[in-house]
C-alpha cells in the first residue's frame, strides 16, 4: 500500500524535475496567447474577429492596413474606380499559393463570388456577404486584372477589403469547402502545419512568399520559423503563461493587471488605440428618456473621465459622440463633462425634481461599468440599480424598446463611420437600440452613400455628429486602448487598432 | 447477470434517451436569443434580409415540431447536424474534443485513486492516527473548495512562483508528435516519443489534480469506512487468529472486500466528472468538450448542445451499467 | 456546528456588524489592500474591491445569500425528493417505473449544463438560480428515500398498519416518513455544501446573482482576474466558502453518526 503511494509520489516528482531539464520548446518559435479558438480556417465562412485575425497570417487580401490604419496595396498593386459601380484592381505578378500554383485574377473572382453570391459554400451563403453588400460579383479582365461590379456606389469599399482574404480556386474546387475549413491554403507569409481544435493553430514560414505589402517594411519572407496561436481563455492564466515564458505575446490584458507585467523585467506592455466605443444607450421612444433634457442630464451626471481614470488606469479617451477620435470624419466637439448641478437642474426642468428610478442593463463583462455609473447616478438622487443579462437575451428586449438604459460597446474595425455611426443611429438600423430617429440625420446618411466627393461625404458625417451630440440618445462614453503584453525578446511588432495580429514582420531575439 | 436482465436494462434506457432528446430540444427552443444574430456579431454590417436568409438556410424558421422531428430523425441516421456557428459537422466537432476530455478524466481518476485508496486503507488500519487525521481534514478541504479557486492557486504556486509546470494546453510544440488517436498519451507511447510523453504528463498534472480533488476526498472517505467495517468482520478476526501476516490479511482479505463500494462510487463519478470539468477546462485552457458546450450554450448553437448532451448522457448510462457489472463481479453474492 | 452557527449569526446580524454599506463604493479608493498589508488602512479592514467597496462588509453580507440559496434549495429539493421518493417506493409498479426513468434522465443530464441552460432561459437572479439548482437537485434525495422505503415497506410494522386497514396516505405519513426522516436530514445537510459550491460555479460562468448583491461565489469569480494584483478579493470569500461548506459537511457527518448508524457504515 505504502509502495503504491510512494510510486505515485515519485512519478510526480520526477516529472517536475525532468521538466526543468527539457524546458520549453524554444528556438525560432513565436507563440501568441489569444482568448478564443478560430471557428474555421475558411475565410469566407465565419463572422468572428479572432478567426479573421489569426488566419490572416496565412491568407492575404487585395489590400491591407498599416498600423496607422492606412489602406495600402497587398495582393493588388493598384486600383482605380472606373465608374460609380465598377472598380478595377491590378494584381501582383509572381505570387504563389502555398501549394506552388500561381495566384491569378481567376482566384480573386472565385473568392469574391464565393463571398457575395448566394449558396456558394456547401449550398449556403457566406455570412460575410453584407460586409461587401453592394458588390455583386467580379469579372476577370486578364490574368492579372480583375473588376469588381457593384449594384450601388460604395465609397467605403476599400475600408472593407482588408479582411476579405483570398482563397485558391483550384484548391477549393478540387477538395471542397469542408476540406478548406480544416486545411487552410493561402498566399500568406505562413502556411498551416496543424490546427489542434480548441488548443492552437500551428503555422510555419512560407519560404516562397512574395514579400507582402510593399508599403509595410520589411518586405520578404517572415522572420520566425514557427508561429502558434494558442488559446487561453482566462486572463489570469494568460498572464501566468506569459510570465512562465510559455507564450510571447498575449492579447486583451486589463488595465488593472498591467502592473503585473510591467513589474517583470522580461516583459513589457504595448498599447494601441482601440476601435471600440463604450456608451450608455437610452430608450428614446418611451419613458423618462424620451425627454431630451433627461438624456442630457445623464450626460452631465456620469463622470466618464473618472471611469476611464479609475477602471482603465487612464488608458482611454472620452468621446463627444460615438465616433472614436481616430475614425474618418470625426467631429472635434467638446465632451459634455461632469456637472452634477447642471444635471439636477435639467432634471428639475423636465419635472423630475424628486429624482427618478433607473435600471442600467449590462452584459456580465460590462457590469463593473454599469455599477460605477449607477453609483454616480445615486449620488444625484436617482434611484439607480443594475441588472446583468446575457447579451443574446437582452438584445431583442432593447430592439423592442422595452428597457431604460444600458451599457453597450460597438467595435468598428473599418474606422469608417459607415461601420458604427450609421448602424447605431440611423432609423431602423439593426444596431439602433435606442430607437432614435432623426430625419435630417437620415438624409445626411443617404447623401453620404451616393456622393462621389469624399470631402462632401465627410461633411455629411461631421454635420450628423453635431446633431446627435445635442440630442444625445446615448450617454457618450469613451474609447479604450487595447493592451497587449509581450516578452522583450519579441521585436518589430506593433499592435494595430483594427485588432490585426500581423506576425509577418516580427522577429525574436535571444 | 442474466441475459433477460441485460435486455431489460438496455430497454429501460430507450425512454430515458427519448426524454433527454426532448428535454434538451425544448430547453434550447425556449431559450431566448438567436444563433444567427450572435454569429453575425456586434459592430459590423448585416442586413435584415441576410439574417432571414441564414435562418432559412439553417431551418430555424420552421415550426417547432418539425425541427424536433428532423433532429430526432437525424440521430437515427447517425447525423447530429451541422454546428451553426462553426459550420462543421457536430459529430466531427465533438469527436475532436472527446479524446482530450477522456484523457483528462481518466488520468485524474487514476491519480485520485492512487492517492485515495492507500491513504484510506492506512487511515482505517491506524484509526485516529496522525495520518488518519490529516487525511480526514484534507478530504474535507478537498470537497469544500471552489474548483476554479483551487486551479488558480495551483497555477500560482507551481507555474508562476516555482515555474515547475506549464499553465495551459496539452503539450508544448516542438516534440514532433503528430496526433494519431488524439489520445496524446497513447500517441506518445506508440511512437516511442518519450520526451513528448513526459511533456504531456506535465501538462496533465495540474488540471488532473484540480479535477480529481473532490474525487480523492470522496474515495478516501469511502475506502476508509468500508475498510473499517470489513476489519471488524468475523472472517478477518479468524484470519488474524490463524496467525496470518499483517500484510496478507489487510491486502488479500480485507481490501478485496472493502473495494466493492469504492469501485462503484468511482465508476459512477466518472460520468459526473465528465459533465463537470468545464470549469477546469476554462482555467487550464484544456481543449475539452465542456468548453465547447459552454460556448455552444452562449451562442445558442442548438445542434452542438444537443449532440453534446446526448454524448454526456450516453457516457453516464454506460458508466452506470459498468458500475453494476463490477459490483456483481467483485461481490458474487449480488445477483440481479 | 460551531462554524455553521457563527456564520448564521453573522448572516442574521450583518447590517449591525458590517462597518460600511456593502454596495457603496468609491472609485478613488479601489483595490486597497487589507489593513495589515502595505498601503492598507484601518478604514477598510479587509481592503476594497475593484469598485472601491469594503471587502469586510461585502464578505459579511455575502453570507446571507449563501445561506439563503443553500437553505431554500435544500429545503425544496429534500421535500420534493422525499415526497416523490415515498410515492415511488411505496406504490412501486408503473408509477415507480415512470418516476425512476425521469430520475435516470435527470441524472444523465450534466448538472452544470442543465443549470446553465435553465439560467439562459430564465435570466440571472437569485430566484432563477434557486430554480435551476432545484430542477435537478431533488433526484438525489428521491433515490435515497425510495431505497429506504423499499426496505421499510416490507417491515412488520407497515404490514401491521396495513392489516389494521390504514389508508395508504396514513401509512406513508405516519409510518414511513418518520422512518426515512433521518436519511433526508443527513442528505440535506451534506448537499447544502454542494449547492453553495454550485452557485460559485455559476458565478464563474457569468450567470450568478445580480450585482451589486454580494455573494461569496460571485466575489471569488469576479476577483479571479485580480488574483495577482489583489489577492484579498478572492481569498476572504474563498475561505468563507471553504469554512462554511466544511461546517455543513462536518454537521452532516455528525448527524449521520448519531441518527443512522446504518448509513454511516455505507460511508455515504
PDB file of C-alpha atoms in Angstrom, chain B residues 109-222:
ATOM      1  CA  UNK B 109      -9.238   9.300 -11.712  1.00  0.00           C
ATOM      2  CA  UNK B 110      -6.030   7.304 -11.739  1.00  0.00           C
ATOM      3  CA  UNK B 111      -4.274   9.969  -9.702  1.00  0.00           C
ATOM      4  CA  UNK B 112      -7.192  10.221  -7.292  1.00  0.00           C
ATOM      5  CA  UNK B 113      -7.413   6.517  -6.778  1.00  0.00           C
ATOM      6  CA  UNK B 114      -3.674   6.176  -6.367  1.00  0.00           C
ATOM      7  CA  UNK B 115      -3.714   8.763  -3.635  1.00  0.00           C
ATOM      8  CA  UNK B 116      -7.054   7.990  -2.071  1.00  0.00           C
ATOM      9  CA  UNK B 117      -7.066   4.221  -1.666  1.00  0.00           C
ATOM     10  CA  UNK B 118      -3.677   3.863   0.056  1.00  0.00           C
ATOM     11  CA  UNK B 119      -4.453   6.720   2.430  1.00  0.00           C
ATOM     12  CA  UNK B 120      -7.945   5.398   3.019  1.00  0.00           C
ATOM     13  CA  UNK B 121      -6.636   1.951   3.873  1.00  0.00           C
ATOM     14  CA  UNK B 122      -3.820   3.225   6.052  1.00  0.00           C
ATOM     15  CA  UNK B 123      -6.105   5.526   7.982  1.00  0.00           C
ATOM     16  CA  UNK B 124      -8.547   2.670   8.570  1.00  0.00           C
ATOM     17  CA  UNK B 125      -5.807   0.385   9.787  1.00  0.00           C
ATOM     18  CA  UNK B 126      -4.341   3.061  12.012  1.00  0.00           C
ATOM     19  CA  UNK B 127      -7.562   4.665  13.072  1.00  0.00           C
ATOM     20  CA  UNK B 128      -7.235   8.100  14.758  1.00  0.00           C
ATOM     21  CA  UNK B 129      -3.518   8.219  13.996  1.00  0.00           C
ATOM     22  CA  UNK B 130      -1.858  11.372  12.721  1.00  0.00           C
ATOM     23  CA  UNK B 131      -2.212  10.157   9.148  1.00  0.00           C
ATOM     24  CA  UNK B 132      -5.891   9.466   9.656  1.00  0.00           C
ATOM     25  CA  UNK B 133      -6.494  12.939  10.997  1.00  0.00           C
ATOM     26  CA  UNK B 134      -4.545  14.627   8.226  1.00  0.00           C
ATOM     27  CA  UNK B 135      -6.473  12.521   5.724  1.00  0.00           C
ATOM     28  CA  UNK B 136      -9.819  13.484   7.223  1.00  0.00           C
ATOM     29  CA  UNK B 137      -9.045  17.180   7.257  1.00  0.00           C
ATOM     30  CA  UNK B 138      -7.646  17.283   3.757  1.00  0.00           C
ATOM     31  CA  UNK B 139     -10.604  15.324   2.456  1.00  0.00           C
ATOM     32  CA  UNK B 140     -12.857  17.958   3.965  1.00  0.00           C
ATOM     33  CA  UNK B 141     -10.866  20.788   2.456  1.00  0.00           C
ATOM     34  CA  UNK B 142     -10.918  18.931  -0.845  1.00  0.00           C
ATOM     35  CA  UNK B 143     -14.685  18.762  -1.097  1.00  0.00           C
ATOM     36  CA  UNK B 144     -15.188  22.282   0.208  1.00  0.00           C
ATOM     37  CA  UNK B 145     -13.062  24.269  -2.229  1.00  0.00           C
ATOM     38  CA  UNK B 146     -14.465  26.007  -5.289  1.00  0.00           C
ATOM     39  CA  UNK B 147     -12.752  24.278  -8.212  1.00  0.00           C
ATOM     40  CA  UNK B 148     -11.638  27.362 -10.098  1.00  0.00           C
ATOM     41  CA  UNK B 149     -10.091  28.871  -6.992  1.00  0.00           C
ATOM     42  CA  UNK B 150      -8.088  25.722  -6.368  1.00  0.00           C
ATOM     43  CA  UNK B 151      -6.981  25.672 -10.012  1.00  0.00           C
ATOM     44  CA  UNK B 152      -5.759  29.258  -9.910  1.00  0.00           C
ATOM     45  CA  UNK B 153      -3.943  28.684  -6.625  1.00  0.00           C
ATOM     46  CA  UNK B 154      -2.150  25.681  -8.118  1.00  0.00           C
ATOM     47  CA  UNK B 155      -1.140  27.743 -11.156  1.00  0.00           C
ATOM     48  CA  UNK B 156       0.262  30.477  -8.953  1.00  0.00           C
ATOM     49  CA  UNK B 157       2.263  28.094  -6.824  1.00  0.00           C
ATOM     50  CA  UNK B 158       3.544  25.596  -9.401  1.00  0.00           C
ATOM     51  CA  UNK B 159       3.737  27.645 -12.589  1.00  0.00           C
ATOM     52  CA  UNK B 160       4.324  31.259 -11.706  1.00  0.00           C
ATOM     53  CA  UNK B 161       6.256  31.053  -8.432  1.00  0.00           C
ATOM     54  CA  UNK B 162       8.305  27.919  -8.980  1.00  0.00           C
ATOM     55  CA  UNK B 163       7.977  27.620 -12.766  1.00  0.00           C
ATOM     56  CA  UNK B 164       7.732  23.862 -12.413  1.00  0.00           C
ATOM     57  CA  UNK B 165       4.704  23.016 -14.507  1.00  0.00           C
ATOM     58  CA  UNK B 166       3.121  24.546 -17.612  1.00  0.00           C
ATOM     59  CA  UNK B 167      -0.042  26.630 -17.250  1.00  0.00           C
ATOM     60  CA  UNK B 168      -2.129  25.654 -20.246  1.00  0.00           C
ATOM     61  CA  UNK B 169      -2.538  23.341 -23.165  1.00  0.00           C
ATOM     62  CA  UNK B 170      -1.931  19.629 -23.623  1.00  0.00           C
ATOM     63  CA  UNK B 171       1.595  19.589 -24.993  1.00  0.00           C
ATOM     64  CA  UNK B 172       4.324  22.056 -25.889  1.00  0.00           C
ATOM     65  CA  UNK B 173       5.065  22.375 -29.554  1.00  0.00           C
ATOM     66  CA  UNK B 174       8.341  21.021 -30.846  1.00  0.00           C
ATOM     67  CA  UNK B 175       8.331  17.378 -29.790  1.00  0.00           C
ATOM     68  CA  UNK B 176       7.425  16.342 -33.293  1.00  0.00           C
ATOM     69  CA  UNK B 177       4.413  14.384 -32.076  1.00  0.00           C
ATOM     70  CA  UNK B 178       1.715  14.067 -34.711  1.00  0.00           C
ATOM     71  CA  UNK B 179      -1.677  13.125 -33.279  1.00  0.00           C
ATOM     72  CA  UNK B 180      -2.852   9.669 -34.351  1.00  0.00           C
ATOM     73  CA  UNK B 181      -5.569   8.699 -31.925  1.00  0.00           C
ATOM     74  CA  UNK B 182      -5.666  12.161 -30.375  1.00  0.00           C
ATOM     75  CA  UNK B 183      -5.208  10.488 -27.021  1.00  0.00           C
ATOM     76  CA  UNK B 184      -1.817  12.127 -26.792  1.00  0.00           C
ATOM     77  CA  UNK B 185      -0.533   9.786 -24.085  1.00  0.00           C
ATOM     78  CA  UNK B 186      -1.228   6.790 -26.279  1.00  0.00           C
ATOM     79  CA  UNK B 187       0.201   8.542 -29.322  1.00  0.00           C
ATOM     80  CA  UNK B 188       3.419   9.267 -27.488  1.00  0.00           C
ATOM     81  CA  UNK B 189       3.756   5.673 -26.321  1.00  0.00           C
ATOM     82  CA  UNK B 190       3.006   4.227 -29.778  1.00  0.00           C
ATOM     83  CA  UNK B 191       5.578   6.415 -31.448  1.00  0.00           C
ATOM     84  CA  UNK B 192       8.028   5.933 -28.597  1.00  0.00           C
ATOM     85  CA  UNK B 193       8.387   9.663 -28.168  1.00  0.00           C
ATOM     86  CA  UNK B 194       9.381   9.693 -24.519  1.00  0.00           C
ATOM     87  CA  UNK B 195      10.230  13.384 -24.293  1.00  0.00           C
ATOM     88  CA  UNK B 196       6.741  14.154 -25.539  1.00  0.00           C
ATOM     89  CA  UNK B 197       5.267  11.715 -23.044  1.00  0.00           C
ATOM     90  CA  UNK B 198       6.878  13.480 -20.111  1.00  0.00           C
ATOM     91  CA  UNK B 199       5.748  16.818 -21.501  1.00  0.00           C
ATOM     92  CA  UNK B 200       2.172  15.580 -21.828  1.00  0.00           C
ATOM     93  CA  UNK B 201       2.160  14.264 -18.278  1.00  0.00           C
ATOM     94  CA  UNK B 202       3.458  17.590 -17.036  1.00  0.00           C
ATOM     95  CA  UNK B 203       0.623  19.361 -18.811  1.00  0.00           C
ATOM     96  CA  UNK B 204      -1.872  16.923 -17.353  1.00  0.00           C
ATOM     97  CA  UNK B 205      -0.830  17.131 -13.718  1.00  0.00           C
ATOM     98  CA  UNK B 206      -2.355  20.423 -12.563  1.00  0.00           C
ATOM     99  CA  UNK B 207      -5.719  20.091 -14.295  1.00  0.00           C
ATOM    100  CA  UNK B 208      -5.990  16.455 -13.283  1.00  0.00           C
ATOM    101  CA  UNK B 209      -5.275  17.252  -9.639  1.00  0.00           C
ATOM    102  CA  UNK B 210      -7.751  20.114  -9.669  1.00  0.00           C
ATOM    103  CA  UNK B 211     -10.409  17.967 -11.246  1.00  0.00           C
ATOM    104  CA  UNK B 212      -9.683  14.994  -9.042  1.00  0.00           C
ATOM    105  CA  UNK B 213      -9.685  16.829  -5.742  1.00  0.00           C
ATOM    106  CA  UNK B 214     -13.315  16.092  -4.918  1.00  0.00           C
ATOM    107  CA  UNK B 215     -12.857  12.561  -6.089  1.00  0.00           C
ATOM    108  CA  UNK B 216      -9.858  11.997  -3.801  1.00  0.00           C
ATOM    109  CA  UNK B 217     -11.851  13.165  -0.818  1.00  0.00           C
ATOM    110  CA  UNK B 218     -14.833  11.040  -1.654  1.00  0.00           C
ATOM    111  CA  UNK B 219     -12.874   7.895  -2.439  1.00  0.00           C
ATOM    112  CA  UNK B 220     -10.722   8.260   0.626  1.00  0.00           C
ATOM    113  CA  UNK B 221     -13.707   8.510   2.967  1.00  0.00           C
ATOM    114  CA  UNK B 222     -15.457   5.556   1.423  1.00  0.00           C
TER     115      UNK B 222
END
